[in-house]
mmCIF file of C-alpha atoms and ligand atoms in Angstrom:
data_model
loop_
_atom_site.group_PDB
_atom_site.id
_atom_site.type_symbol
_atom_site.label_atom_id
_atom_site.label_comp_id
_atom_site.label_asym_id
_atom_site.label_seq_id
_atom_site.Cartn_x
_atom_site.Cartn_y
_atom_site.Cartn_z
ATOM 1 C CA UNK A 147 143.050 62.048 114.108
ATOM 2 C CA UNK A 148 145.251 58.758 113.730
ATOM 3 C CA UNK A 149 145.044 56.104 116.238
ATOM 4 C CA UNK A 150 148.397 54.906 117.993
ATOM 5 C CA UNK A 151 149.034 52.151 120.585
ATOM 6 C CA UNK A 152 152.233 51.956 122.417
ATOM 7 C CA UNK A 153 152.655 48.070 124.060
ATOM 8 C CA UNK A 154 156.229 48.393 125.183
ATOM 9 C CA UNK A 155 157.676 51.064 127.372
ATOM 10 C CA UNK A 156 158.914 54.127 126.123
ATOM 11 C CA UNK A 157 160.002 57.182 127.514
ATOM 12 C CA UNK A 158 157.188 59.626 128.010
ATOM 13 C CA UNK A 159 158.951 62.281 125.469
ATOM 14 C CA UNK A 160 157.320 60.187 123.151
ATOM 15 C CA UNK A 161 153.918 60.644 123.741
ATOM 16 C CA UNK A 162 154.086 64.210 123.884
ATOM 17 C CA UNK A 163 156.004 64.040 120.511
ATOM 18 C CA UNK A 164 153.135 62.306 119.190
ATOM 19 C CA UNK A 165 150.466 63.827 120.902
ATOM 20 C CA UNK A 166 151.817 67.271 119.453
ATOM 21 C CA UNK A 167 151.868 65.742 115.873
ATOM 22 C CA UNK A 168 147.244 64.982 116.424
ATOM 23 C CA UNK A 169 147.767 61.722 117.284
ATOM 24 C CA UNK A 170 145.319 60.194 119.658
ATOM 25 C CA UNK A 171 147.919 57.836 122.140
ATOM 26 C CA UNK A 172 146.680 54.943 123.814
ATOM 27 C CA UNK A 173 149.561 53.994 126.507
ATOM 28 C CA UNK A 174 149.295 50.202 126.663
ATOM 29 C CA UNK A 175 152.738 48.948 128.511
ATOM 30 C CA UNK A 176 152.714 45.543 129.296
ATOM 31 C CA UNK A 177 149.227 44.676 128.177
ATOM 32 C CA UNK A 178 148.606 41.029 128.069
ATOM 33 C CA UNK A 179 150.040 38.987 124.680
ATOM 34 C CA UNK A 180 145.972 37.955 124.074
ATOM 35 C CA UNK A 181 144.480 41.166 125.270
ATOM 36 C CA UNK A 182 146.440 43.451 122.416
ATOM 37 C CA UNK A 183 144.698 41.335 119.027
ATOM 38 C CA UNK A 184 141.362 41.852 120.703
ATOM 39 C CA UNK A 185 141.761 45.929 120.208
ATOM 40 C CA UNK A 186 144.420 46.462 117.754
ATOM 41 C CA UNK A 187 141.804 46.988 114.958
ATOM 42 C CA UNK A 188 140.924 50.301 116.439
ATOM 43 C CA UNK A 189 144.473 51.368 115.939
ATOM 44 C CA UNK A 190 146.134 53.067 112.612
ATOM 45 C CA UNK A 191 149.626 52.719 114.225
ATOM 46 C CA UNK A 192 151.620 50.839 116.802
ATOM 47 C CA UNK A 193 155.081 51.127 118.321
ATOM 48 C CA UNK A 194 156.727 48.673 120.168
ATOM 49 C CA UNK A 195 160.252 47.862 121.227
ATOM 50 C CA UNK A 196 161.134 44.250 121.056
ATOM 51 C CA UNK A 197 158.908 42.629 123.627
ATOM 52 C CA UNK A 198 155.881 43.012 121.557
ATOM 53 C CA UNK A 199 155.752 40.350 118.852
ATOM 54 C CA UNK A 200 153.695 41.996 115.565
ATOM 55 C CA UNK A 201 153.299 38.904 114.043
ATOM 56 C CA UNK A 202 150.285 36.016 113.682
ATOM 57 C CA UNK A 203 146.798 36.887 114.824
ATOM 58 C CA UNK A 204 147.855 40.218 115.648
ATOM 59 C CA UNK A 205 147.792 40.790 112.192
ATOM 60 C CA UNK A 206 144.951 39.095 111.492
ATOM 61 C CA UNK A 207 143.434 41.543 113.854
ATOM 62 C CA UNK A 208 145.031 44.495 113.012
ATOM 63 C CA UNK A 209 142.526 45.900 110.121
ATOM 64 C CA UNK A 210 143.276 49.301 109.954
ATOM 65 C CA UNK A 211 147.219 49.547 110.804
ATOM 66 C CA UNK A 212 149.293 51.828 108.339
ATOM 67 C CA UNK A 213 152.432 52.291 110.213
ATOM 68 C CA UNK A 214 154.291 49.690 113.017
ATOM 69 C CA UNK A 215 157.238 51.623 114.596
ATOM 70 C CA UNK A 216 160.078 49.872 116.413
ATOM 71 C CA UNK A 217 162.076 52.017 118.755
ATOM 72 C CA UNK A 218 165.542 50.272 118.456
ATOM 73 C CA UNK A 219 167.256 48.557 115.836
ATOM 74 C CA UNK A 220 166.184 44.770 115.090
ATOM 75 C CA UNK A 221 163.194 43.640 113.214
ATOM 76 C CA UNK A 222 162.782 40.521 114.296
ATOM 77 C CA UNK A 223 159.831 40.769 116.336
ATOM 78 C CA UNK A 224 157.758 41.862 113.332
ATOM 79 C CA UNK A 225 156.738 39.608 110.637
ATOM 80 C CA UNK A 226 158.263 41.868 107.794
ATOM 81 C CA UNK A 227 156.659 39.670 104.552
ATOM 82 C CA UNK A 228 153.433 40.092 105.991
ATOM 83 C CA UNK A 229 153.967 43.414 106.447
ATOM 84 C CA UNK A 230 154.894 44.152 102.822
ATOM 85 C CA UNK A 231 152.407 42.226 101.548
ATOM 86 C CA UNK A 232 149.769 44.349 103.658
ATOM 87 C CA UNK A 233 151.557 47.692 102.223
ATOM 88 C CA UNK A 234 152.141 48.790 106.054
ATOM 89 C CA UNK A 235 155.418 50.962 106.395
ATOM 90 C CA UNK A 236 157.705 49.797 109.106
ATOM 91 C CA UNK A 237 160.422 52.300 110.794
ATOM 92 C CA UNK A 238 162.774 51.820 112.573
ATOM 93 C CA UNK A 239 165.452 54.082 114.963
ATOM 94 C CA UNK A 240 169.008 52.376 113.803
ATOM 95 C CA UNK A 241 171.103 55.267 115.211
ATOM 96 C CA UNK A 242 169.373 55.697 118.203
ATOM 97 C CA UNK A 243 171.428 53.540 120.607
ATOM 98 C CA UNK A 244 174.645 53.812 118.575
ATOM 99 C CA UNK A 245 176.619 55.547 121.753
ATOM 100 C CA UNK A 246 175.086 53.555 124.257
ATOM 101 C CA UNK A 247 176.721 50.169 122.634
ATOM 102 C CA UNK A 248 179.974 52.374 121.396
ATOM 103 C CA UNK A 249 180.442 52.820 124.725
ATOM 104 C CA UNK A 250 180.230 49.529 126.208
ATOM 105 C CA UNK A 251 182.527 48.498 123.815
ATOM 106 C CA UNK A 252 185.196 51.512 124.994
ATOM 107 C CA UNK A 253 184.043 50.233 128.839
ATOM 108 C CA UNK A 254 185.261 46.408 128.266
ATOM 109 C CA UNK A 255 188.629 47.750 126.644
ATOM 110 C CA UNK A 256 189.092 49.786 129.817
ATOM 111 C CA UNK A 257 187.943 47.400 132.170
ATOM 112 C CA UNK A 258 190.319 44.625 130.603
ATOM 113 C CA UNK A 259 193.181 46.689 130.522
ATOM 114 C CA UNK A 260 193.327 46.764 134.198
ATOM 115 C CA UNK A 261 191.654 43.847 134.915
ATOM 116 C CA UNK A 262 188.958 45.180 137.491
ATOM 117 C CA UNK A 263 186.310 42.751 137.006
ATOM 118 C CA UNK A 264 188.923 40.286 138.426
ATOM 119 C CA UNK A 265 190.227 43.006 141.169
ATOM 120 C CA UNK A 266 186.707 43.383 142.045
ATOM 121 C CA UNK A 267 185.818 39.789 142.314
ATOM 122 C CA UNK A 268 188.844 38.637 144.321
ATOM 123 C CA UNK A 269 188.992 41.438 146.775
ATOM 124 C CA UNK A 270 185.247 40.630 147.422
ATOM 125 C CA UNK A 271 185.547 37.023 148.248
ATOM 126 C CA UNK A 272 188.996 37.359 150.219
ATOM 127 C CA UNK A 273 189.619 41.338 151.075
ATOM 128 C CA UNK A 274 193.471 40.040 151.715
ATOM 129 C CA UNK A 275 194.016 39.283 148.898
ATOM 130 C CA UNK A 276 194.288 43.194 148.291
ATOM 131 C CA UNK A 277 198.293 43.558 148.342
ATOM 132 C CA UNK A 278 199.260 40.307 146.292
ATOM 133 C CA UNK A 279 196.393 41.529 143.657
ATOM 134 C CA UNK A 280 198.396 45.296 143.628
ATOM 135 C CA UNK A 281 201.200 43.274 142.437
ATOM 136 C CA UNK A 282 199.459 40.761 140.142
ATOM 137 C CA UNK A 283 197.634 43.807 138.184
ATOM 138 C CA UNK A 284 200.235 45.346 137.281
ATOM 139 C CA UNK A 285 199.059 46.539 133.630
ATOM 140 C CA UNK A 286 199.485 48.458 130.822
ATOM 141 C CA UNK A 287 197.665 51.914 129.105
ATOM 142 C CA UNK A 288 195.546 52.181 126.239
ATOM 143 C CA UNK A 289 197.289 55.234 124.913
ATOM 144 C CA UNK A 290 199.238 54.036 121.428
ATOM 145 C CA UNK A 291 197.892 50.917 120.894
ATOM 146 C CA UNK A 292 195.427 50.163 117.940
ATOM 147 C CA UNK A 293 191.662 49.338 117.858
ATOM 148 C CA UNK A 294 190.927 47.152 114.795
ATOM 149 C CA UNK A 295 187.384 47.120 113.647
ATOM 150 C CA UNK A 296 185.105 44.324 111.761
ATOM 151 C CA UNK A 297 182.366 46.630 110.971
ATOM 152 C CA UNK A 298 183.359 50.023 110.496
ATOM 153 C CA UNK A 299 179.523 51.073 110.391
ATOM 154 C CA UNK A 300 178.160 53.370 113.161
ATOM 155 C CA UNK A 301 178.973 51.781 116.274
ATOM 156 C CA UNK A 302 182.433 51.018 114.546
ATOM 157 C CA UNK A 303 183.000 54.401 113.622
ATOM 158 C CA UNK A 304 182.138 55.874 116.861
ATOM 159 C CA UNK A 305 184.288 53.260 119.246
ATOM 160 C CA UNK A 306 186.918 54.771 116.885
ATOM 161 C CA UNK A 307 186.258 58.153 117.584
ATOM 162 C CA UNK A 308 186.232 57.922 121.192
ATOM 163 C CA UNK A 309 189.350 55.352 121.338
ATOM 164 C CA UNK A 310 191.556 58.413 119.445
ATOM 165 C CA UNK A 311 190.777 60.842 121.551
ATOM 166 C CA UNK A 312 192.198 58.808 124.176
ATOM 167 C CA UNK A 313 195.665 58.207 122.273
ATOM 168 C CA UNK A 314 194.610 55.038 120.126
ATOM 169 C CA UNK A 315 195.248 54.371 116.661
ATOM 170 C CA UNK A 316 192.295 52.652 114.605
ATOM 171 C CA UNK A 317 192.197 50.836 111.967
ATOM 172 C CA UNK A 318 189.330 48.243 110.734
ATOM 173 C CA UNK A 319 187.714 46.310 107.951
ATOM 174 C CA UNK A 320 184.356 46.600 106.028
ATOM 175 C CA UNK A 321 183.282 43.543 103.608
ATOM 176 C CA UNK A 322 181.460 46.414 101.969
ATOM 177 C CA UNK A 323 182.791 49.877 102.711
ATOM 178 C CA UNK A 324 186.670 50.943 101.645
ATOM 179 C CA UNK A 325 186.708 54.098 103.077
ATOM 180 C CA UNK A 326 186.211 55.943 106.537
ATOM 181 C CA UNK A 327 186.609 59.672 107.853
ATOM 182 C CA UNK A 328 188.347 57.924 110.684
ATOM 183 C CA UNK A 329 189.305 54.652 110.611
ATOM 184 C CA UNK A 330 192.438 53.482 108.564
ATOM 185 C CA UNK A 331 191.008 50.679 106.516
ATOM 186 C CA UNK A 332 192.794 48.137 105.690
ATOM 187 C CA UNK A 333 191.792 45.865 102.680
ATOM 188 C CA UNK A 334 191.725 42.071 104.253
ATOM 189 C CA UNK A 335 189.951 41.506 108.012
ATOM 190 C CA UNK A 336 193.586 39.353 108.378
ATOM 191 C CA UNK A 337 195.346 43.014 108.258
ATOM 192 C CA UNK A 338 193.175 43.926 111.121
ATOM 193 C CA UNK A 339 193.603 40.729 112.864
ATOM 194 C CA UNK A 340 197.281 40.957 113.243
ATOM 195 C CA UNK A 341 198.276 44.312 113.789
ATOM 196 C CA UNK A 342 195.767 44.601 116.135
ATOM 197 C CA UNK A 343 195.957 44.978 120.238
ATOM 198 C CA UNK A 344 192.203 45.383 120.322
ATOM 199 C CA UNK A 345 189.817 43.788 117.909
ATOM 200 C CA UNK A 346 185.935 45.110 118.725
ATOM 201 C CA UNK A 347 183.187 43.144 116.473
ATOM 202 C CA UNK A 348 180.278 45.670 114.918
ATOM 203 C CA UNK A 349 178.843 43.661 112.304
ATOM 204 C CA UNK A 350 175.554 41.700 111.638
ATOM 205 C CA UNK A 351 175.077 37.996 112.466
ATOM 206 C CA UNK A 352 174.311 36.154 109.226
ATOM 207 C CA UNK A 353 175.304 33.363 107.054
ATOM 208 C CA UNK A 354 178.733 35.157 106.305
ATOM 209 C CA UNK A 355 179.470 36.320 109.228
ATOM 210 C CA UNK A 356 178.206 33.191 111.582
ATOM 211 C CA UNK A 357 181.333 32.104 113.475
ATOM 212 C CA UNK A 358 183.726 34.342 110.712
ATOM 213 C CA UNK A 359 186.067 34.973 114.290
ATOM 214 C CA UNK A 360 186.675 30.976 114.697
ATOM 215 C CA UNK A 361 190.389 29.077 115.445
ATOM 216 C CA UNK A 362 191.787 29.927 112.088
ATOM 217 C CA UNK A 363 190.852 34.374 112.310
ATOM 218 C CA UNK A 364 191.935 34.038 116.349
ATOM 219 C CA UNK A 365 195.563 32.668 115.383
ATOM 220 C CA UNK A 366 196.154 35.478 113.340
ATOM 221 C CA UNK A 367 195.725 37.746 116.238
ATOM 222 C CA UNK A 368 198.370 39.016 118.824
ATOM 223 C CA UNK A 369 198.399 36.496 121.862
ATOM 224 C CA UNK A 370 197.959 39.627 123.914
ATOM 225 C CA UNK A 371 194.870 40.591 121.912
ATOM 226 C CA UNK A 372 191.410 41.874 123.439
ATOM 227 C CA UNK A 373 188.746 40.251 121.737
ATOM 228 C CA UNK A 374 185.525 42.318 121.788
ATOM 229 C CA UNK A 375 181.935 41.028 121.116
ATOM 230 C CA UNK A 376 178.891 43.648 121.558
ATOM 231 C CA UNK A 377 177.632 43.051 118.274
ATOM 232 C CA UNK A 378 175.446 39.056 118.027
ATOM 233 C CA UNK A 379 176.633 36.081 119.906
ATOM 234 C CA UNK A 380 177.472 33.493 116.849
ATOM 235 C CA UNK A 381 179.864 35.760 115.391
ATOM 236 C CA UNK A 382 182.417 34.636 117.554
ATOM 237 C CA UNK A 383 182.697 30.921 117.776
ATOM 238 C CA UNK A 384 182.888 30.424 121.786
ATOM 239 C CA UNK A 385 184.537 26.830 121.633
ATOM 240 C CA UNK A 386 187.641 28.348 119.739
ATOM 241 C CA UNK A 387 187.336 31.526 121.887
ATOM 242 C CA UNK A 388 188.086 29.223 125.282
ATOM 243 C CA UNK A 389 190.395 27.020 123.865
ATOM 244 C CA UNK A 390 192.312 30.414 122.174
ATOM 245 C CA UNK A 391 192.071 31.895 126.317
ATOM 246 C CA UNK A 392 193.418 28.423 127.420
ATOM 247 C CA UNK A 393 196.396 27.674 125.357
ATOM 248 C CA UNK A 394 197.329 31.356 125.274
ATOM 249 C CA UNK A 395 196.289 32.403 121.959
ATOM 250 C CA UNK A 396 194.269 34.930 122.738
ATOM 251 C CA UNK A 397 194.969 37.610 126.018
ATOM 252 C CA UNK A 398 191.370 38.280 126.996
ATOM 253 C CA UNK A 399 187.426 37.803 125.278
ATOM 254 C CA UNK A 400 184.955 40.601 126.069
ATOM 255 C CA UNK A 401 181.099 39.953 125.301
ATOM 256 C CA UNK A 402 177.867 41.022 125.543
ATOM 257 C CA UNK A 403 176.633 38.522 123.763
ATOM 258 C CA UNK A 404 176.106 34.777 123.700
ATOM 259 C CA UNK A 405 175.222 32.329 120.619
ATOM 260 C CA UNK A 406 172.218 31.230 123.235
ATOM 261 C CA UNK A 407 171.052 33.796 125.468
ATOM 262 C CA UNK A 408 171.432 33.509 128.361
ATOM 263 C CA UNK A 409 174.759 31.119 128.183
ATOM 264 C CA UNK A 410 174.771 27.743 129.771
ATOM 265 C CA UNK A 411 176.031 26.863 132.825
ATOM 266 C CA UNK A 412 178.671 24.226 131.023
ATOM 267 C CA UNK A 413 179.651 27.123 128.675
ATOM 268 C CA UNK A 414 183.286 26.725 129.749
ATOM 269 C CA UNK A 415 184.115 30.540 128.840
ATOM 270 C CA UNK A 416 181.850 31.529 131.669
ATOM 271 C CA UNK A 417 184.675 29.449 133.434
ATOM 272 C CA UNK A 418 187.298 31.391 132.728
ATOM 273 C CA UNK A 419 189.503 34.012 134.666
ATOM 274 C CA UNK A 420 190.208 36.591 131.142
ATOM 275 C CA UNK A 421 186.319 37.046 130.397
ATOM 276 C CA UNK A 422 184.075 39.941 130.976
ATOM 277 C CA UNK A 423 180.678 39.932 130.835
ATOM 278 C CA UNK A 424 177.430 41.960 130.379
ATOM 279 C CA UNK A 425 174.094 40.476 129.685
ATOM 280 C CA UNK A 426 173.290 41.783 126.275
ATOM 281 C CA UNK A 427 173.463 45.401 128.073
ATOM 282 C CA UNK A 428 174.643 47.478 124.537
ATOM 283 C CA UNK A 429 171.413 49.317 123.911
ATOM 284 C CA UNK A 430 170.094 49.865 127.598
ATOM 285 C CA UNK A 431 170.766 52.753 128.627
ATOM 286 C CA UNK A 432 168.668 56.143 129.732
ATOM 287 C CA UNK A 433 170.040 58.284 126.823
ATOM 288 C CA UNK A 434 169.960 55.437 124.117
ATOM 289 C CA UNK A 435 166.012 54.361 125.715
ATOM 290 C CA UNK A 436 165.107 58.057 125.034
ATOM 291 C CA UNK A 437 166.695 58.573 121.241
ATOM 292 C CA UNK A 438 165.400 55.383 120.026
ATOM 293 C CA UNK A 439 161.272 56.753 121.858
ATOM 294 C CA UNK A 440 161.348 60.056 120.322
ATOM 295 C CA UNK A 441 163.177 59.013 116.939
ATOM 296 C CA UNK A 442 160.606 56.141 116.377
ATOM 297 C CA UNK A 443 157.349 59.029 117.131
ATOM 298 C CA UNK A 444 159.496 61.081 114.612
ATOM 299 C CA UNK A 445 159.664 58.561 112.235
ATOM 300 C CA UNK A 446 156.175 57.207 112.788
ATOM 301 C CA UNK A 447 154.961 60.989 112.052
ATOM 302 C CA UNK A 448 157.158 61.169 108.623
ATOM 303 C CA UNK A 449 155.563 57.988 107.658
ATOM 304 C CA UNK A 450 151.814 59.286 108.323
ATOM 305 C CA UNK A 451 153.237 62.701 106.543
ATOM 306 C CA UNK A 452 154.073 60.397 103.521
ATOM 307 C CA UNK A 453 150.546 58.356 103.488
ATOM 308 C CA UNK A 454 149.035 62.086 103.332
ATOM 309 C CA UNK A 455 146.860 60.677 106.536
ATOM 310 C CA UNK A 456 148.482 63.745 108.784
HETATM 311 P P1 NAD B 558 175.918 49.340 110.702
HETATM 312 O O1 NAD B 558 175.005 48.726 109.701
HETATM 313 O O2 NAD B 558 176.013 50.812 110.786
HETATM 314 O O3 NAD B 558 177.409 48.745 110.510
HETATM 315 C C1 NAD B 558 177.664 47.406 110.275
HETATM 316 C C2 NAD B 558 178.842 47.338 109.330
HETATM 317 O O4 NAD B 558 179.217 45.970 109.188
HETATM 318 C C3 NAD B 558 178.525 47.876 107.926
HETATM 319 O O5 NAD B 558 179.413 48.912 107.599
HETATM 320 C C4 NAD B 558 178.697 46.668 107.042
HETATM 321 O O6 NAD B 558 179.220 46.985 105.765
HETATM 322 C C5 NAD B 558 179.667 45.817 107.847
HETATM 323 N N1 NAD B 558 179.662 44.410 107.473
HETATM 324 C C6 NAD B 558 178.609 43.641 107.135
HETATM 325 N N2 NAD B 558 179.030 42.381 106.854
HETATM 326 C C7 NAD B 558 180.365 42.375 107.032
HETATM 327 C C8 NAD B 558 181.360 41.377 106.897
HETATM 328 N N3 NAD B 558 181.048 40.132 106.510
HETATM 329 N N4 NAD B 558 182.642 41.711 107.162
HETATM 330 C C9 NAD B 558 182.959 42.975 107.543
HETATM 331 N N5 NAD B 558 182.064 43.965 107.677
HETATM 332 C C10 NAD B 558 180.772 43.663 107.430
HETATM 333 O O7 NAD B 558 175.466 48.705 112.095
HETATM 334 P P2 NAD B 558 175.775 49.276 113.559
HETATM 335 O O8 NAD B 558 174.667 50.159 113.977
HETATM 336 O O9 NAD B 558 177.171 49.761 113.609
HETATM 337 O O10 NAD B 558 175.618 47.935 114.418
HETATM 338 C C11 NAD B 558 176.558 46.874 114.290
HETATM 339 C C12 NAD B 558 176.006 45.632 114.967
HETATM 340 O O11 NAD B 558 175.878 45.875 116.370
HETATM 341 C C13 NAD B 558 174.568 45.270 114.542
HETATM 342 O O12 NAD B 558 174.576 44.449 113.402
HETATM 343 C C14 NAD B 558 174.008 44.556 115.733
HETATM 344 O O13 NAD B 558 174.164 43.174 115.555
HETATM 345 C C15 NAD B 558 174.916 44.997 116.878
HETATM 346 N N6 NAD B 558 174.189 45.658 117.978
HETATM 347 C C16 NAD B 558 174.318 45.157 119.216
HETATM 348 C C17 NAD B 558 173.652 45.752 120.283
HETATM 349 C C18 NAD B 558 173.800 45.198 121.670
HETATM 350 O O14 NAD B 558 172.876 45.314 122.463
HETATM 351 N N7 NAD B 558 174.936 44.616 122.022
HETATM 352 C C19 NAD B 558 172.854 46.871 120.065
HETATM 353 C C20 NAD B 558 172.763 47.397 118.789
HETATM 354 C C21 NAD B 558 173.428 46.782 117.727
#
């Protein structure tokens, strides 16, 4: 019967996935950082989310481990090279908060249309400021304009899906992918940028795409444009973003994401009156939480299916 440890929290569905499959589940939320190398060697498997840092003396420690599961996406908290070298199969749950951040993403083009972080905000501080603020908000709908996408992957693809139902055209860009079920790509990110009323980021942060929305991709845009970040902070170069919001460049930058986490207080776009904000929010939700718990057992169990050890 294989040995599992679970360090981060996961929804209980998980355990009874697992414990179903003969696996003997040792529910370890939270344990100390030095406590875990001191009884990892008993363990075949481990799954963690991304507190739990599978990396060092862990390791070291971790003599009999076949399988490290990480419920969610990134695999940054896991030292992948030692990994490999050690022949121990890593999984992972990709799709399993792909909703959650899709619909962030659909919540900050709402919430900007109307402006009701602002309404919110003002009526709070001064509550007579109600009437002016009826005037002041005066807006527009989302119905016929067009979402462009960078990254028409599988949050991409499912903003889209959700943004036509509600009237919107989309269209997007893919460095690597020219064709989509739903999206009308285009074949330059500049296509995107300009016809654009919308423009929601779902692509990975790396050395092509670090600050690839800078001064030079923002003045392509519409000045009325909705800028959307739920993908990495460093995507969007934040300097350009505020001086794009200040000079009237660009109409309004959503983000759930900062280049340092959490943002300084002298970030000036925390300053600014078009800017809404969630704290890195995309994958935390209930439904998203449970997916990426039961897919990782799932895909914990294939892995033990494929080492012949179940
Ligand atoms: P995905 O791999 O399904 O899609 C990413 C797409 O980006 C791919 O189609 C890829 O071809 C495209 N791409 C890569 N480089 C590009 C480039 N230079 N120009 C244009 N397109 C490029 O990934 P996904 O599941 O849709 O996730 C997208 C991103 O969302 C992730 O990379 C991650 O950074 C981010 N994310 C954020 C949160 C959050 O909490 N806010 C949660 C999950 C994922």
């Amino acid at each position: 019967m294989p040995k599992i440890i679970l360090t981060d929290k996961l929804n209980e569905k998980a355990v009874e996935v697992l414990e179903a499959a003969g696996f003997e589940v040792k529910i370890a939320w939270d344990i100390p950082k030095d406590e875990l190398p001191k009884i990892i060697g008993e363990y075949d498997a481990i799954i963690v989310r991304s507190a739990t840092k599978v990396r060092g003396d862990l390791f070291d420690e971790a003599v009999n481990l076949k399988v490290i599961g990480r419920a969610g996406v990134g695999l940054d908290n896991i030292d992948m090279e030692t990994a490999l070298a050690r022949n121990i199969k890593v999984v992972n749950t990709p799709a399993a908060t792909t909703n959650s951040v899709a619909e962030l993403a659909l919540t900050m083009i709402l919430s900007s249309t109307r402006d009701i972080v602002k309404g919110t905000c003002e009526i709070k501080s001064d509550p007579s400021s109600f009437k002016a603020l009826k005037k002041e908000l005066f807006s527009r709908e989302i119905d016929g304009k067009t979402l462009g996408l960078i990254g028409t992957g599988r949050i991409g693809t499912s903003l889209a899906v959700k943004c036509k139902a509600l009237g919107m055209n989309a269209i997007g860009y893919d460095a690597y992918v020219a064709e989509n079920p739903v999206v009308e790509m285009k074949p330059t990110m500049d296509d995107v940028l300009k016809e654009a009323d919308y423009i929601s980021l779902h692509l990975p942060l790396n050395k092509d795409t670090k600050h690839m929305i800078g001064k030079e991709a923002i003045s392509k845009m519409k000045s009325t444009a909705v800028l959307i970040n739920c993908a990495r902070g460093g995507i969007v170069d934040e300097i350009a973003a505020h001086e794009a919001l200040e000079s009237g460049v660009l109409g309004y930058y959503c983000t759930d994401v900062f280049e340092i986490e959490p943002p300084s207080i002298d970030n000036p776009l925390l300053h600014h009156e078009n800017i809404i904000i969630s704290p890195h929010i995309g994958a935390q939700t209930a439904e998203g939480n449970m997916r990426a718990s039961v897919q990782a057992a799932e895909r914990v169990i294939d892995a033990f299916k494929e080492l012949e050890d179940l």
